[in-house]
CSV table of C-alpha atoms and ligand atoms in Angstrom, one decimal:
chain,number,residue,atom,x,y,z
R,1,UNK,CA,52.4,97.4,23.7
R,2,UNK,CA,53.7,96.9,27.3
R,3,UNK,CA,54.9,99.8,29.5
R,4,UNK,CA,58.5,100.6,29.4
R,5,UNK,CA,61.3,103.0,30.4
R,6,UNK,CA,63.8,103.9,27.7
R,7,UNK,CA,67.2,105.0,28.9
R,8,UNK,CA,70.5,104.8,27.2
R,9,UNK,CA,73.1,107.4,28.2
R,10,UNK,CA,76.1,106.2,26.0
R,11,UNK,CA,77.8,108.8,23.8
R,12,UNK,CA,78.6,107.2,20.5
R,13,UNK,CA,81.4,108.5,18.5
R,14,UNK,CA,81.0,106.7,15.1
R,15,UNK,CA,83.2,106.9,12.0
R,16,UNK,CA,86.6,107.3,10.5
R,17,UNK,CA,89.3,108.6,12.9
R,18,UNK,CA,86.8,109.4,15.7
R,19,UNK,CA,89.7,108.4,18.1
R,20,UNK,CA,90.9,112.0,17.6
R,21,UNK,CA,88.2,112.9,20.1
R,22,UNK,CA,89.6,110.6,22.8
R,23,UNK,CA,92.0,112.9,24.5
R,24,UNK,CA,89.5,115.6,25.1
R,25,UNK,CA,86.9,113.0,26.2
R,26,UNK,CA,89.3,111.3,28.7
R,27,UNK,CA,90.4,114.6,30.2
R,28,UNK,CA,86.9,115.3,31.5
R,29,UNK,CA,87.2,112.3,33.8
R,30,UNK,CA,90.8,112.3,35.1
R,31,UNK,CA,94.4,111.3,34.3
R,32,UNK,CA,94.8,107.9,35.9
R,33,UNK,CA,93.8,105.5,33.2
R,34,UNK,CA,93.4,101.7,33.4
R,35,UNK,CA,93.7,100.5,29.8
R,36,UNK,CA,92.4,96.9,29.3
R,37,UNK,CA,92.9,94.9,26.1
R,38,UNK,CA,93.1,91.3,24.9
R,39,UNK,CA,95.7,89.0,23.4
R,40,UNK,CA,97.4,91.4,21.0
R,41,UNK,CA,95.2,92.0,18.0
R,42,UNK,CA,95.1,95.7,18.9
R,43,UNK,CA,98.8,96.0,18.3
R,44,UNK,CA,98.4,94.6,14.8
R,45,UNK,CA,96.0,97.3,13.7
R,46,UNK,CA,96.3,101.0,14.5
R,47,UNK,CA,94.0,101.0,17.5
R,48,UNK,CA,96.6,100.5,20.3
R,49,UNK,CA,99.0,103.1,18.9
R,50,UNK,CA,96.2,105.6,18.2
R,51,UNK,CA,94.9,105.2,21.8
R,52,UNK,CA,98.3,105.6,23.4
R,53,UNK,CA,99.1,108.7,21.3
R,54,UNK,CA,95.8,110.3,22.3
R,55,UNK,CA,96.5,109.5,26.0
R,56,UNK,CA,100.0,110.9,25.9
R,57,UNK,CA,98.6,114.2,24.5
R,58,UNK,CA,97.0,114.8,27.9
R,59,UNK,CA,99.9,113.3,29.9
R,60,UNK,CA,97.7,110.6,31.2
R,61,UNK,CA,99.2,108.0,33.6
R,62,UNK,CA,98.4,104.8,31.8
R,63,UNK,CA,98.4,101.4,33.6
R,64,UNK,CA,97.8,98.5,31.3
R,65,UNK,CA,96.1,95.1,31.9
R,66,UNK,CA,96.2,92.8,28.9
R,67,UNK,CA,95.6,89.2,28.0
R,68,UNK,CA,91.8,89.1,28.4
R,69,UNK,CA,90.7,86.0,26.6
R,70,UNK,CA,87.5,85.4,24.6
R,71,UNK,CA,84.9,84.1,27.1
R,72,UNK,CA,86.5,86.3,29.7
R,73,UNK,CA,87.5,85.0,33.1
R,74,UNK,CA,86.6,86.2,36.6
R,75,UNK,CA,90.3,85.8,37.6
R,76,UNK,CA,91.3,88.6,35.2
R,77,UNK,CA,88.6,90.9,36.5
R,78,UNK,CA,89.9,90.3,40.1
R,79,UNK,CA,93.5,91.1,39.1
R,80,UNK,CA,92.5,94.2,37.1
R,81,UNK,CA,90.5,95.5,40.1
R,82,UNK,CA,93.5,95.1,42.4
R,83,UNK,CA,95.7,96.9,39.9
R,84,UNK,CA,93.2,99.6,39.5
R,85,UNK,CA,92.9,100.2,43.2
R,86,UNK,CA,96.7,100.2,43.8
R,87,UNK,CA,97.1,102.8,41.1
R,88,UNK,CA,94.3,105.1,42.1
R,89,UNK,CA,92.6,104.7,38.7
R,90,UNK,CA,90.0,107.3,37.8
R,91,UNK,CA,88.8,105.9,34.5
R,92,UNK,CA,88.7,102.5,32.7
R,93,UNK,CA,89.2,102.2,29.0
R,94,UNK,CA,88.4,99.0,27.1
R,95,UNK,CA,90.1,98.5,23.8
R,96,UNK,CA,88.8,95.4,22.0
R,97,UNK,CA,85.7,93.3,21.5
R,98,UNK,CA,83.0,92.1,23.9
R,99,UNK,CA,85.3,90.1,26.2
R,100,UNK,CA,87.5,93.1,26.9
R,101,UNK,CA,84.5,95.4,27.3
R,102,UNK,CA,82.7,93.2,29.7
R,103,UNK,CA,85.8,92.8,31.8
R,104,UNK,CA,86.4,96.5,31.9
R,105,UNK,CA,82.7,97.2,32.8
R,106,UNK,CA,82.8,94.9,35.8
R,107,UNK,CA,86.3,96.2,36.9
R,108,UNK,CA,85.0,99.8,36.8
R,109,UNK,CA,81.9,98.8,38.8
R,110,UNK,CA,84.0,97.1,41.5
R,111,UNK,CA,86.9,99.5,42.0
R,112,UNK,CA,85.2,102.4,43.9
R,113,UNK,CA,84.1,100.2,46.9
R,114,UNK,CA,86.5,97.3,46.3
R,115,UNK,CA,83.6,95.0,45.7
R,116,UNK,CA,83.9,91.2,45.1
R,117,UNK,CA,83.0,90.9,41.4
R,118,UNK,CA,81.4,87.5,41.5
R,119,UNK,CA,79.1,88.7,44.3
R,120,UNK,CA,78.1,91.5,41.9
R,121,UNK,CA,77.5,89.1,39.0
R,122,UNK,CA,75.2,87.0,41.2
R,123,UNK,CA,73.3,90.2,42.5
R,124,UNK,CA,74.4,89.4,46.1
R,125,UNK,CA,76.1,92.8,46.1
R,126,UNK,CA,74.4,95.8,44.4
R,127,UNK,CA,77.0,98.4,43.5
R,128,UNK,CA,76.2,102.1,44.3
R,129,UNK,CA,78.8,103.7,42.0
R,130,UNK,CA,81.2,103.0,39.2
R,131,UNK,CA,84.2,104.6,37.6
R,132,UNK,CA,83.6,106.1,34.2
R,133,UNK,CA,84.3,103.7,31.3
R,134,UNK,CA,85.2,104.5,27.7
R,135,UNK,CA,85.1,101.8,25.0
R,136,UNK,CA,87.2,101.6,21.8
R,137,UNK,CA,85.5,98.9,19.8
R,138,UNK,CA,87.5,96.6,17.5
R,139,UNK,CA,85.0,93.9,16.8
R,140,UNK,CA,81.3,94.2,15.7
R,141,UNK,CA,79.2,91.6,17.6
R,142,UNK,CA,77.9,91.9,21.1
R,143,UNK,CA,76.5,95.4,21.4
R,144,UNK,CA,78.2,95.7,24.7
R,145,UNK,CA,79.6,99.1,23.7
R,146,UNK,CA,76.1,100.6,24.2
R,147,UNK,CA,74.4,98.5,26.8
R,148,UNK,CA,74.3,97.8,30.5
R,149,UNK,CA,75.4,94.1,30.5
R,150,UNK,CA,78.6,92.3,31.4
R,151,UNK,CA,79.0,88.6,30.8
R,152,UNK,CA,81.8,86.8,32.7
R,153,UNK,CA,82.9,83.2,33.2
R,154,UNK,CA,83.7,81.6,36.5
R,155,UNK,CA,85.5,78.2,36.2
R,156,UNK,CA,85.1,77.5,39.9
R,157,UNK,CA,81.3,77.6,39.8
R,158,UNK,CA,81.1,76.3,36.2
R,159,UNK,CA,79.0,79.3,35.1
R,160,UNK,CA,79.1,81.9,32.3
R,161,UNK,CA,76.5,84.5,33.2
R,162,UNK,CA,75.5,88.1,32.7
R,163,UNK,CA,74.7,91.0,35.0
R,164,UNK,CA,72.6,94.0,34.1
R,165,UNK,CA,72.8,97.3,35.9
R,166,UNK,CA,72.3,100.8,34.6
R,167,UNK,CA,75.6,101.9,36.2
R,168,UNK,CA,77.3,99.6,33.6
R,169,UNK,CA,76.5,101.8,30.6
R,170,UNK,CA,79.7,103.1,29.2
R,171,UNK,CA,80.1,106.9,29.3
R,172,UNK,CA,81.5,107.0,25.7
R,173,UNK,CA,82.1,104.4,22.9
R,174,UNK,CA,84.3,105.0,19.9
R,175,UNK,CA,83.3,103.0,16.9
R,176,UNK,CA,85.7,103.3,14.0
R,177,UNK,CA,84.8,100.6,11.4
R,178,UNK,CA,88.4,100.7,10.1
R,179,UNK,CA,89.5,99.0,13.4
R,180,UNK,CA,87.4,96.0,12.4
R,181,UNK,CA,89.2,95.5,9.0
R,182,UNK,CA,91.6,93.1,10.6
R,183,UNK,CA,88.9,90.9,12.2
R,184,UNK,CA,89.4,87.4,10.6
R,185,UNK,CA,86.6,85.8,8.6
R,186,UNK,CA,85.6,83.4,11.4
R,187,UNK,CA,85.1,86.1,14.0
R,188,UNK,CA,83.4,88.3,11.5
R,189,UNK,CA,80.9,85.5,10.9
R,190,UNK,CA,80.5,84.8,14.6
R,191,UNK,CA,79.8,88.5,15.1
R,192,UNK,CA,77.1,88.4,12.4
R,193,UNK,CA,75.5,85.4,14.1
R,194,UNK,CA,75.6,87.0,17.5
R,195,UNK,CA,74.0,90.2,16.4
R,196,UNK,CA,71.2,88.4,14.6
R,197,UNK,CA,70.7,86.2,17.7
R,198,UNK,CA,70.3,89.3,19.9
R,199,UNK,CA,67.4,90.4,17.7
R,200,UNK,CA,65.9,86.9,18.0
R,201,UNK,CA,66.1,87.0,21.8
R,202,UNK,CA,64.1,90.3,21.7
R,203,UNK,CA,61.6,89.0,19.2
R,204,UNK,CA,60.7,86.1,21.5
R,205,UNK,CA,60.2,88.2,24.6
R,206,UNK,CA,56.6,88.6,25.8
R,207,UNK,CA,54.1,91.2,24.6
R,208,UNK,CA,53.6,92.8,21.2
R,209,UNK,CA,55.6,95.7,19.8
R,210,UNK,CA,55.2,96.1,16.1
R,211,UNK,CA,57.8,98.8,15.8
R,212,UNK,CA,60.3,96.5,17.7
R,213,UNK,CA,59.4,93.7,15.2
R,214,UNK,CA,60.3,96.1,12.3
R,215,UNK,CA,63.6,97.0,13.9
R,216,UNK,CA,64.3,93.3,14.2
R,217,UNK,CA,63.4,92.7,10.6
R,218,UNK,CA,65.5,95.7,9.4
R,219,UNK,CA,68.6,94.7,11.4
R,220,UNK,CA,68.5,91.1,10.2
R,221,UNK,CA,67.9,91.9,6.5
R,222,UNK,CA,70.6,94.6,6.5
R,223,UNK,CA,73.0,92.2,8.3
R,224,UNK,CA,72.4,89.3,5.9
R,225,UNK,CA,73.0,91.7,3.0
R,226,UNK,CA,76.2,93.3,4.3
R,227,UNK,CA,77.3,90.2,6.1
R,228,UNK,CA,77.9,88.4,2.8
R,229,UNK,CA,79.5,91.4,1.2
R,230,UNK,CA,81.9,92.1,4.1
R,231,UNK,CA,83.2,88.5,4.1
R,232,UNK,CA,84.2,88.9,0.4
R,233,UNK,CA,85.6,92.4,1.0
R,234,UNK,CA,86.8,92.7,4.6
R,235,UNK,CA,88.4,96.1,4.1
R,236,UNK,CA,85.4,97.8,2.5
R,237,UNK,CA,84.5,100.7,4.9
R,238,UNK,CA,80.8,100.9,4.1
R,239,UNK,CA,80.3,97.2,4.6
R,240,UNK,CA,82.2,97.2,7.9
R,241,UNK,CA,80.4,100.4,9.0
R,242,UNK,CA,76.9,98.8,8.4
R,243,UNK,CA,77.7,95.6,10.2
R,244,UNK,CA,79.2,97.6,13.1
R,245,UNK,CA,76.2,99.8,13.6
R,246,UNK,CA,73.8,96.9,13.1
R,247,UNK,CA,75.6,95.1,15.9
R,248,UNK,CA,75.3,98.0,18.3
R,249,UNK,CA,71.6,98.6,17.5
R,250,UNK,CA,70.8,94.9,17.9
R,251,UNK,CA,71.4,95.1,21.7
R,252,UNK,CA,71.1,98.7,22.7
R,253,UNK,CA,67.4,98.5,23.8
R,254,UNK,CA,65.5,99.5,20.6
R,255,UNK,CA,64.5,96.0,19.7
R,256,UNK,CA,63.1,95.3,23.2
R,257,UNK,CA,61.1,98.5,24.0
R,258,UNK,CA,57.4,97.6,24.3
R,259,UNK,CA,57.9,94.0,25.2
R,260,UNK,CA,57.2,92.6,28.6
R,261,UNK,CA,60.8,91.5,29.2
R,262,UNK,CA,64.1,92.6,27.8
R,263,UNK,CA,64.4,89.3,25.9
R,264,UNK,CA,64.1,85.6,26.1
R,265,UNK,CA,67.8,84.7,26.5
R,266,UNK,CA,67.2,80.9,26.7
R,267,UNK,CA,69.3,80.2,23.6
R,268,UNK,CA,72.1,82.4,24.9
R,269,UNK,CA,72.1,80.3,28.1
R,270,UNK,CA,72.5,77.1,26.0
R,271,UNK,CA,75.3,78.8,24.0
R,272,UNK,CA,77.0,79.9,27.3
R,273,UNK,CA,76.9,76.2,28.4
R,274,UNK,CA,78.8,75.2,25.2
R,275,UNK,CA,81.3,78.1,25.5
R,276,UNK,CA,82.0,77.2,29.1
R,277,UNK,CA,82.6,73.5,28.4
R,278,UNK,CA,84.5,73.7,25.1
R,279,UNK,CA,85.7,77.3,24.9
R,280,UNK,CA,83.6,77.8,21.8
R,281,UNK,CA,83.5,81.4,20.5
R,282,UNK,CA,80.2,83.0,21.5
R,283,UNK,CA,78.7,83.5,18.0
R,284,UNK,CA,79.7,79.9,17.0
R,285,UNK,CA,77.8,78.6,20.1
R,286,UNK,CA,74.7,80.4,18.9
R,287,UNK,CA,74.8,79.3,15.2
R,288,UNK,CA,74.6,75.8,16.7
R,289,UNK,CA,72.1,76.5,19.5
R,290,UNK,CA,69.6,78.6,17.5
R,291,UNK,CA,68.5,76.1,14.8
R,292,UNK,CA,68.1,73.5,17.5
R,293,UNK,CA,66.0,75.9,19.7
R,294,UNK,CA,63.7,76.8,16.7
R,295,UNK,CA,63.2,73.1,16.0
R,296,UNK,CA,62.4,72.5,19.7
R,297,UNK,CA,59.9,75.4,19.9
R,298,UNK,CA,58.3,75.2,16.5
R,299,UNK,CA,55.3,73.3,17.8
R,300,UNK,CA,54.9,75.4,20.9
R,301,UNK,CA,55.0,78.8,19.3
R,302,UNK,CA,54.4,78.2,15.6
R,303,UNK,CA,52.6,81.6,15.0
R,304,UNK,CA,55.4,83.7,16.4
R,305,UNK,CA,58.1,81.7,14.4
R,306,UNK,CA,55.9,82.1,11.3
R,307,UNK,CA,55.8,85.8,11.9
R,308,UNK,CA,59.6,85.9,11.9
R,309,UNK,CA,59.7,83.6,8.9
R,310,UNK,CA,57.5,86.0,7.0
R,311,UNK,CA,59.5,89.1,8.0
R,312,UNK,CA,62.9,87.6,7.1
R,313,UNK,CA,62.4,85.0,4.3
R,314,UNK,CA,58.9,85.7,3.1
R,315,UNK,CA,57.8,82.2,3.9
R,316,UNK,CA,54.9,80.9,6.1
R,317,UNK,CA,56.7,77.7,7.0
R,318,UNK,CA,58.7,77.2,10.2
R,319,UNK,CA,60.7,74.4,8.6
R,320,UNK,CA,61.5,76.5,5.6
R,321,UNK,CA,62.6,79.3,7.9
R,322,UNK,CA,64.9,77.0,9.9
R,323,UNK,CA,66.5,75.5,6.8
R,324,UNK,CA,67.1,79.0,5.2
R,325,UNK,CA,68.6,80.2,8.5
R,326,UNK,CA,70.9,77.2,8.6
R,327,UNK,CA,71.9,77.8,5.0
R,328,UNK,CA,72.8,81.4,5.8
R,329,UNK,CA,74.9,80.4,8.8
R,330,UNK,CA,76.7,77.8,6.7
R,331,UNK,CA,77.2,80.2,3.8
R,332,UNK,CA,79.0,82.7,6.1
R,333,UNK,CA,81.1,79.9,7.6
R,334,UNK,CA,79.5,79.5,11.0
R,335,UNK,CA,79.1,76.0,12.4
R,336,UNK,CA,75.5,74.6,12.8
R,337,UNK,CA,76.2,71.3,14.5
R,338,UNK,CA,78.5,70.3,17.5
R,339,UNK,CA,80.6,67.8,15.6
R,340,UNK,CA,81.7,70.6,13.2
R,341,UNK,CA,83.6,72.2,16.1
R,342,UNK,CA,85.0,68.9,17.3
R,343,UNK,CA,82.5,68.1,20.0
R,344,UNK,CA,81.4,64.5,19.5
R,345,UNK,CA,78.4,62.6,20.8
R,346,UNK,CA,80.3,61.2,23.8
R,347,UNK,CA,79.9,64.7,25.3
R,348,UNK,CA,76.1,64.6,25.3
R,349,UNK,CA,75.6,63.7,29.0
R,350,UNK,CA,78.2,66.3,30.1
R,351,UNK,CA,76.3,69.0,28.3
R,352,UNK,CA,72.9,67.9,29.7
R,353,UNK,CA,74.4,67.7,33.3
R,354,UNK,CA,75.6,71.3,33.1
R,355,UNK,CA,72.3,72.5,31.7
R,356,UNK,CA,70.6,70.8,34.7
R,357,UNK,CA,73.1,72.2,37.2
R,358,UNK,CA,72.7,75.8,35.8
R,359,UNK,CA,68.9,75.5,35.3
R,360,UNK,CA,69.0,76.7,31.7
R,361,UNK,CA,65.6,78.0,30.7
R,362,UNK,CA,64.7,81.4,29.1
R,363,UNK,CA,62.4,84.1,30.4
R,364,UNK,CA,59.5,83.8,28.1
R,365,UNK,CA,59.6,80.7,25.8
R,366,UNK,CA,60.9,78.3,28.4
R,367,UNK,CA,63.2,75.4,27.7
R,368,UNK,CA,61.9,72.8,30.2
R,369,UNK,CA,64.3,70.3,31.9
R,370,UNK,CA,62.4,67.6,30.0
R,371,UNK,CA,63.5,69.2,26.7
R,372,UNK,CA,67.3,69.2,27.5
R,373,UNK,CA,68.0,65.9,25.9
R,374,UNK,CA,66.0,66.8,22.8
R,375,UNK,CA,67.8,70.2,22.2
R,376,UNK,CA,71.2,68.6,22.8
R,377,UNK,CA,70.3,65.8,20.3
R,378,UNK,CA,69.3,68.4,17.8
R,379,UNK,CA,72.6,70.2,18.2
R,380,UNK,CA,74.2,66.8,17.3
R,381,UNK,CA,71.7,66.4,14.5
R,382,UNK,CA,70.1,63.3,16.0
V,1,LIG,O1,92.4,88.9,22.2
V,1,LIG,P1,92.7,89.6,20.9
V,1,LIG,O2,94.1,89.4,20.4
V,1,LIG,O3,92.4,91.1,20.9
V,1,LIG,O4,91.8,88.9,19.7
V,1,LIG,C1,90.4,88.9,19.7
V,1,LIG,C2,89.8,87.6,20.2
V,1,LIG,O5,90.7,86.6,19.9
V,1,LIG,C3,89.9,89.1,18.3
V,1,LIG,N1,89.8,90.5,17.8
V,1,LIG,C4,89.1,91.5,18.4
V,1,LIG,N2,89.2,92.6,17.6
V,1,LIG,C5,90.0,92.2,16.6
V,1,LIG,C6,90.4,90.9,16.7
V,1,LIG,N3,91.2,90.3,15.8
V,1,LIG,C7,91.6,91.0,14.8
V,1,LIG,N4,91.3,92.3,14.6
V,1,LIG,C8,90.5,92.9,15.4
V,1,LIG,N5,90.1,94.2,15.2
V,1,LIG,O6,88.6,88.5,18.3
V,1,LIG,C9,88.6,87.4,19.3
V,1,LIG,C10,87.2,87.5,20.0
V,1,LIG,O7,87.1,88.6,20.8
V,1,LIG,P2,85.9,88.7,21.8
V,1,LIG,O8,86.0,90.0,22.5
V,1,LIG,O9,85.8,87.5,22.7
V,1,LIG,O10,84.7,88.7,20.8
V,1,LIG,P3,83.2,89.3,20.9
V,1,LIG,O11,83.2,90.7,20.7
V,1,LIG,O12,82.4,88.4,20.1
V,1,LIG,O13,82.8,89.1,22.5
V,1,LIG,C11,82.3,87.9,23.0
V,1,LIG,C12,82.1,87.9,24.5
V,1,LIG,O14,81.0,88.9,24.7
V,1,LIG,C13,80.0,88.2,25.5
V,1,LIG,C14,80.1,86.8,25.0
V,1,LIG,O15,79.4,85.9,25.9
V,1,LIG,C15,81.6,86.6,25.0
V,1,LIG,O16,82.1,86.3,26.3
V,1,LIG,N6,78.7,88.9,25.3
V,1,LIG,C16,78.5,90.1,25.8
V,1,LIG,C17,77.3,90.7,25.7
V,1,LIG,C18,77.1,92.1,26.3
V,1,LIG,N7,77.9,92.5,27.2
V,1,LIG,O17,76.1,92.7,25.9
V,1,LIG,C19,76.1,90.1,25.0
V,1,LIG,C20,76.4,89.0,24.2
V,1,LIG,O18,75.3,88.2,24.0
V,1,LIG,C21,77.6,88.1,24.7
V,1,LIG,O19,77.1,87.2,25.7
V,2,LIG,ZN1,75.2,87.3,22.2
């Protein structure tokens, strides 16, 4: 086991109607609230109305910034920072999934010193403070509600990248599984893929941590079980609750403690390339990228893949593991090859060119530049 520091300061409020604790929670931090949300799903379930009614109880001054899109854009971060500064915002609330949360986190980080957000994303500016952030989660997937990451896309530089900083941890996260009842089947499936992928990224970091391996095993097995159930019964509270908490635990640190790095993240980098180029939902990019990554790496790290194969599918064969994983992704309705989402082979060179430009690799099990064509071919099933 490698040395590590465990730190996670997020207060989680989990369960039915936990939003009732919002007004008391917000009032600890101030009255001037910037409320950030996406394209309108929050107005079709109760989450927006519940949030507004909690904020009106404490006579909060609420300024709204909406329209955050999946694969969130730097431009929205910049506009929301400006709005926040103009309105002397004291606290930022994110109401939505990972895209809204990541936007809100970066906005909160940049407001106090009016920082340039892309410079923060690239670690050219290191923030010294942040506004407090509160998350109201409506989609189980990224784990962003309980971690110190923000992932943002910049069309100008052709990058979708993440920044990690302990200041980014939200102060509070409200997780009511009922708010996820309305998530459509496709995004439910993408969330399942994403959370499983996060455990893979940890599993392929360096070092040995047997407890971490068991956390990975437990999260994947529970997710496969409840994932199938929740797709059949999207309004089943227990199923949604299990998927929601699995997603949070898949990227809140526990699967990485004891490893030499926080994760590999090479496959996520491939996925971000696809999302950037074709606006593919994050989880769908990973259900395509991961089978290809396993096929690419199976001769380089067969023992580690076999260990995972044993833990998850009770098999000693890498190929068997990969085909069972693909079958699971297919079963839940996630794509496993690029043509399934309308990206045809004519795009091959474009994908490779962006991988070269952004030096896609991974921290522990590297994807070498010489492998780019192979992994792209595998995503096309060549
Ligand atoms: O925009 P609205 O109308 O709200 O619709 C959203 C959006 O279209 C919809 N949705 C959300 N909650 C819903 C709902 N629809 C119905 N009912 C609800 N309750 O779902 C769509 C996708 O939302 P999005 O926030 O993009 O999804 P997700 O939570 O999967 O977030 C993906 C983003 O997070 C990043 C990804 O790269 C991607 O940009 N990630 C963030 C990480 C982190 N901060 O730790 C780690 C991850 O690996 C990932 O990179
Ligand atoms: Zn992810």
